[in-house]
PDB file of C-alpha atoms in Angstrom:
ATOM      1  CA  UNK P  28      11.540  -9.479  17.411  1.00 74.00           C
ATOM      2  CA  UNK P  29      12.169  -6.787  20.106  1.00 80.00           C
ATOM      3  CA  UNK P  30       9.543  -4.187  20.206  1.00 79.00           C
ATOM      4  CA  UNK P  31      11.925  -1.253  20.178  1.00 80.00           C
ATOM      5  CA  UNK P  32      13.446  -2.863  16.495  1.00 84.00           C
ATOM      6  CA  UNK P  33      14.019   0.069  13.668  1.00 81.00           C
ATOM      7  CA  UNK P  34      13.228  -2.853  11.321  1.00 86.00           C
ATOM      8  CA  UNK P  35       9.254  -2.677  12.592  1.00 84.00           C
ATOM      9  CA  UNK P  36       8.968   0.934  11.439  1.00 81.00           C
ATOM     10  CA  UNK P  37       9.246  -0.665   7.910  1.00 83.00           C
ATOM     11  CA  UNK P  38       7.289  -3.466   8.146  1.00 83.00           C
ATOM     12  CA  UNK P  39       4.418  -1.581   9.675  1.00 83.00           C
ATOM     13  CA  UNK P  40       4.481   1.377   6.643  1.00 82.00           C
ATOM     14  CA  UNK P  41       4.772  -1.772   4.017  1.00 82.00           C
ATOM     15  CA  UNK P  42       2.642  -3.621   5.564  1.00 82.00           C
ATOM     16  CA  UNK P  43       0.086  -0.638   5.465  1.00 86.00           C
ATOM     17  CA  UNK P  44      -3.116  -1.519   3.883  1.00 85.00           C
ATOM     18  CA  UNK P  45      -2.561   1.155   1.147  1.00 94.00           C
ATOM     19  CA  UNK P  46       0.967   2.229   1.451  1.00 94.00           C
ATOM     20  CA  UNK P  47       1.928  -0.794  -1.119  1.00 93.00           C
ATOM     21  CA  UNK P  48      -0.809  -0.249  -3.661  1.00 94.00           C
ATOM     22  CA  UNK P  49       0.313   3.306  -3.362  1.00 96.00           C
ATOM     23  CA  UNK P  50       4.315   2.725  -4.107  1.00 96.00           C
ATOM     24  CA  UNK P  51       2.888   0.483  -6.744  1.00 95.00           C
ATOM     25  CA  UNK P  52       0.655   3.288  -8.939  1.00 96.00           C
ATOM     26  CA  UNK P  53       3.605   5.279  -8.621  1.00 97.00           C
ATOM     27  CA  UNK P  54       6.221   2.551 -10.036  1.00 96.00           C
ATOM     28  CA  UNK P  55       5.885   4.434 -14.065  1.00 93.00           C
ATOM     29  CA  UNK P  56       6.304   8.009 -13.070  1.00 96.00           C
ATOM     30  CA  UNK P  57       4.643  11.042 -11.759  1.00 96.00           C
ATOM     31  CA  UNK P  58       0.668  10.749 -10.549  1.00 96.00           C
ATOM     32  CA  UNK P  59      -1.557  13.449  -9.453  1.00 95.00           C
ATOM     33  CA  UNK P  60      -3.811  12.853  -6.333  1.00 93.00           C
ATOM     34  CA  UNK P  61      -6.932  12.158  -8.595  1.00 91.00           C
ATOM     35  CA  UNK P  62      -5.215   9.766 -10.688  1.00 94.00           C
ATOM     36  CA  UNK P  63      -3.867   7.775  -7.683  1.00 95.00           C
ATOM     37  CA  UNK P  64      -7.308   7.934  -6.040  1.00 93.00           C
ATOM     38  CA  UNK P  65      -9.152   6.499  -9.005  1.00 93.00           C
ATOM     39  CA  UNK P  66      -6.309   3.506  -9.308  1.00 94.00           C
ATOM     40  CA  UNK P  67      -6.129   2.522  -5.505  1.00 91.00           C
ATOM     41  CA  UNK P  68     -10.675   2.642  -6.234  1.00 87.00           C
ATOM     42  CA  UNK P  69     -11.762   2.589  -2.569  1.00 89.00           C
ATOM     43  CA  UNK P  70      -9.462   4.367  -0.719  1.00 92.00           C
ATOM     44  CA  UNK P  71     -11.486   7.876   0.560  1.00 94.00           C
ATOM     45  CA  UNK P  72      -9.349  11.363  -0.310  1.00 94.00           C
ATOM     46  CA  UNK P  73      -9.127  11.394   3.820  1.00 96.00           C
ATOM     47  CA  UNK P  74      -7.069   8.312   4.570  1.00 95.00           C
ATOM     48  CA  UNK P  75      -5.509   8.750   0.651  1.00 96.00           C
ATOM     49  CA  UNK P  76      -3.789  12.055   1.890  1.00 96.00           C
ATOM     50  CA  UNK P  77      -2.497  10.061   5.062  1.00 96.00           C
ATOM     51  CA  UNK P  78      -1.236   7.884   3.172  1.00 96.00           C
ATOM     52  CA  UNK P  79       0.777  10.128   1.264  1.00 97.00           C
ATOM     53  CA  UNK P  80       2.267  12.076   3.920  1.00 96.00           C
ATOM     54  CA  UNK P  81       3.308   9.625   5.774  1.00 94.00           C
ATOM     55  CA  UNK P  82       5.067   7.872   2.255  1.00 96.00           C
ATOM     56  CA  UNK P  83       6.643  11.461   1.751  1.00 97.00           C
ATOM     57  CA  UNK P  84       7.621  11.416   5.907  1.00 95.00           C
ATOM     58  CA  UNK P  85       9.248   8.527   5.474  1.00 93.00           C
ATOM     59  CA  UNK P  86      11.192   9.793   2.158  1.00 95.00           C
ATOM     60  CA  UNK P  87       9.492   6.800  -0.343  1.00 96.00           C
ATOM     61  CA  UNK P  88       7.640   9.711  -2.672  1.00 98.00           C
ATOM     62  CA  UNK P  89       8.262  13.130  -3.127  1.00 98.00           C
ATOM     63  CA  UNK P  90       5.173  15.868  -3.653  1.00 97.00           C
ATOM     64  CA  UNK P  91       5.524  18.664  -6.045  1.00 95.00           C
ATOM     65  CA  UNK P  92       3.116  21.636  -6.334  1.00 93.00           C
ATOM     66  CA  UNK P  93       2.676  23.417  -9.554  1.00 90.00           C
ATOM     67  CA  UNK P  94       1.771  26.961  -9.359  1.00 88.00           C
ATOM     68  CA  UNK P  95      -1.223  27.148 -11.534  1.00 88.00           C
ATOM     69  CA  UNK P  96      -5.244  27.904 -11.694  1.00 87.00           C
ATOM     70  CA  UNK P  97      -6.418  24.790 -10.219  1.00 86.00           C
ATOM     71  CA  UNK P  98      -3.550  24.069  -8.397  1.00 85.00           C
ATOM     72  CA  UNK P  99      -1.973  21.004  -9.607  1.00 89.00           C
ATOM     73  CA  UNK P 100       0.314  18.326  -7.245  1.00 93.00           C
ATOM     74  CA  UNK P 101       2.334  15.261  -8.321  1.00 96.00           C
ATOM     75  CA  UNK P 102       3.629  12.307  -6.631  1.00 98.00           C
ATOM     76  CA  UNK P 103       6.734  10.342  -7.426  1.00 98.00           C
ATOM     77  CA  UNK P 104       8.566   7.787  -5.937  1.00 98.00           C
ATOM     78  CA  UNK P 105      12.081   8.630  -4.414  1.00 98.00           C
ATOM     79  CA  UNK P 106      15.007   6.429  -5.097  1.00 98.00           C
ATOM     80  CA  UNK P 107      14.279   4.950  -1.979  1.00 96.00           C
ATOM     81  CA  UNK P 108      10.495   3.877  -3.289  1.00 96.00           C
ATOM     82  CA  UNK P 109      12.024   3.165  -6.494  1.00 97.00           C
ATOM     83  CA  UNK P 110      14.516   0.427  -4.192  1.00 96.00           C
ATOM     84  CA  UNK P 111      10.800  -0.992  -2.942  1.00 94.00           C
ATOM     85  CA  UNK P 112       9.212  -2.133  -6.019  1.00 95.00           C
ATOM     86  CA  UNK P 113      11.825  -5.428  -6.515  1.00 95.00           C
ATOM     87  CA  UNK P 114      10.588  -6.568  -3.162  1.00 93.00           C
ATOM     88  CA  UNK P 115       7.370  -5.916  -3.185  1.00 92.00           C
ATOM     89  CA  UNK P 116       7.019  -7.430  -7.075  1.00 93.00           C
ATOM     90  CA  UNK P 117       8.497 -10.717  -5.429  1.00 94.00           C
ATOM     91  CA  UNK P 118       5.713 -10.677  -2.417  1.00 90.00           C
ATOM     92  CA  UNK P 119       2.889  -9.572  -5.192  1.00 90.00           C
ATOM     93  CA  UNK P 120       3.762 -12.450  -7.314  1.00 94.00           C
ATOM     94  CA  UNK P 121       3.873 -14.970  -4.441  1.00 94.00           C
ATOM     95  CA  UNK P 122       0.441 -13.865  -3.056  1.00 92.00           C
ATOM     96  CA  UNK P 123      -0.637 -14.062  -6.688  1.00 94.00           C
ATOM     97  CA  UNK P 124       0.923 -17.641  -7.084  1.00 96.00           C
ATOM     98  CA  UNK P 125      -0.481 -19.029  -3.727  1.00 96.00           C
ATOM     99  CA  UNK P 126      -3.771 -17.448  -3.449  1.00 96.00           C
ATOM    100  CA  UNK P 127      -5.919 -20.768  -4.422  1.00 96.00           C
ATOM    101  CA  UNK P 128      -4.415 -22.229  -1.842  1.00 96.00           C
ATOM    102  CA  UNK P 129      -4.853 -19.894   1.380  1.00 96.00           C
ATOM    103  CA  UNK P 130      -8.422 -19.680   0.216  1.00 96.00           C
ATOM    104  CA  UNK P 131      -8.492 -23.482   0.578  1.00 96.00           C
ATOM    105  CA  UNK P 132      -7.082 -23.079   3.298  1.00 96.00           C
ATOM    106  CA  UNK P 133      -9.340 -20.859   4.724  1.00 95.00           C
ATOM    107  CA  UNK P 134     -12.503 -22.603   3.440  1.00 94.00           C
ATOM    108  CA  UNK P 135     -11.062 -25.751   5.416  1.00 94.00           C
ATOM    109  CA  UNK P 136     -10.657 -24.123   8.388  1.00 94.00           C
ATOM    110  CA  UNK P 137     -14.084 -22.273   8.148  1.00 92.00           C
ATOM    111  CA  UNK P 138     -15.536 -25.676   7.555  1.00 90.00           C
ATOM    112  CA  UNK P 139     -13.942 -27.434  10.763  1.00 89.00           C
ATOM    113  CA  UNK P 140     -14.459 -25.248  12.729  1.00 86.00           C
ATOM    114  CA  UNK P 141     -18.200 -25.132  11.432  1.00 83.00           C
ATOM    115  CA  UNK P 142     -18.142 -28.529  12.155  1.00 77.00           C
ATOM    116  CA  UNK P 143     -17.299 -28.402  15.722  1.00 78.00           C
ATOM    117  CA  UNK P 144     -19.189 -25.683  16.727  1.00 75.00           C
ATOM    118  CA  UNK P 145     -22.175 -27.416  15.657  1.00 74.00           C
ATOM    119  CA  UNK P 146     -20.861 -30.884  16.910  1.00 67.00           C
ATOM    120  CA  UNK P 147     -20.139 -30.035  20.308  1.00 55.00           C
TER     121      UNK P 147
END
């Protein structure tokens, strides 16, 4: 838990809002910007490219340019983002498996504390 932990580097780029869905669209091969833009849906071009960079920073996708008229560039997962997908397959398919049950959760909470707000 100490602040100055390497280990928080990693948990802070995985546990990016985008980073993940990212590594994921990546997982069968080579993706230009448009196509990863259109699978990730709401993510702007701005905050896209940032996500990217940092990924690349951080050695979990490489970017190759192609010299041609328009310009095209491709993203791929390094070894290293390849070595992410088992893990984050495994937390994917728990949040998929207990889902119904953090929204209960949630609607419980929500309720109560409904409840006491307008019981006191």
């Amino acid at each position: 838990m100490d602040p100055k932990c390497p280990s928080r580097i990693v948990f802070q780029r995985i546990g990016d809002k985008w980073a993940s869905l990212v590594v994921q669209v990546l997982a069968d091969g080579p993706v230009r910007f448009s196509e990863l833009r259109q699978s990730v849906n709401v993510i702007t071009p701005k905050v896209l490219t940032q996500t990217l960079r940092t990924l690349e920073r951080d050695g979990l996708i490489t970017r190759t340019v192609f010299a041609q008229v328009p310009p095209r560039v491709d993203y791929q997962l390094t070894e290293l983002g390849q070595s992410l997908l088992g893990p984050l397959s495994v937390l994917r398919e728990w949040a998929e498996t207990n889902v119904p049950s953090i929204l209960d959760a949630r609607d419980a909470y929500d309720d109560a504390r409904e409840g006491s707000l307008l019981g006191g």
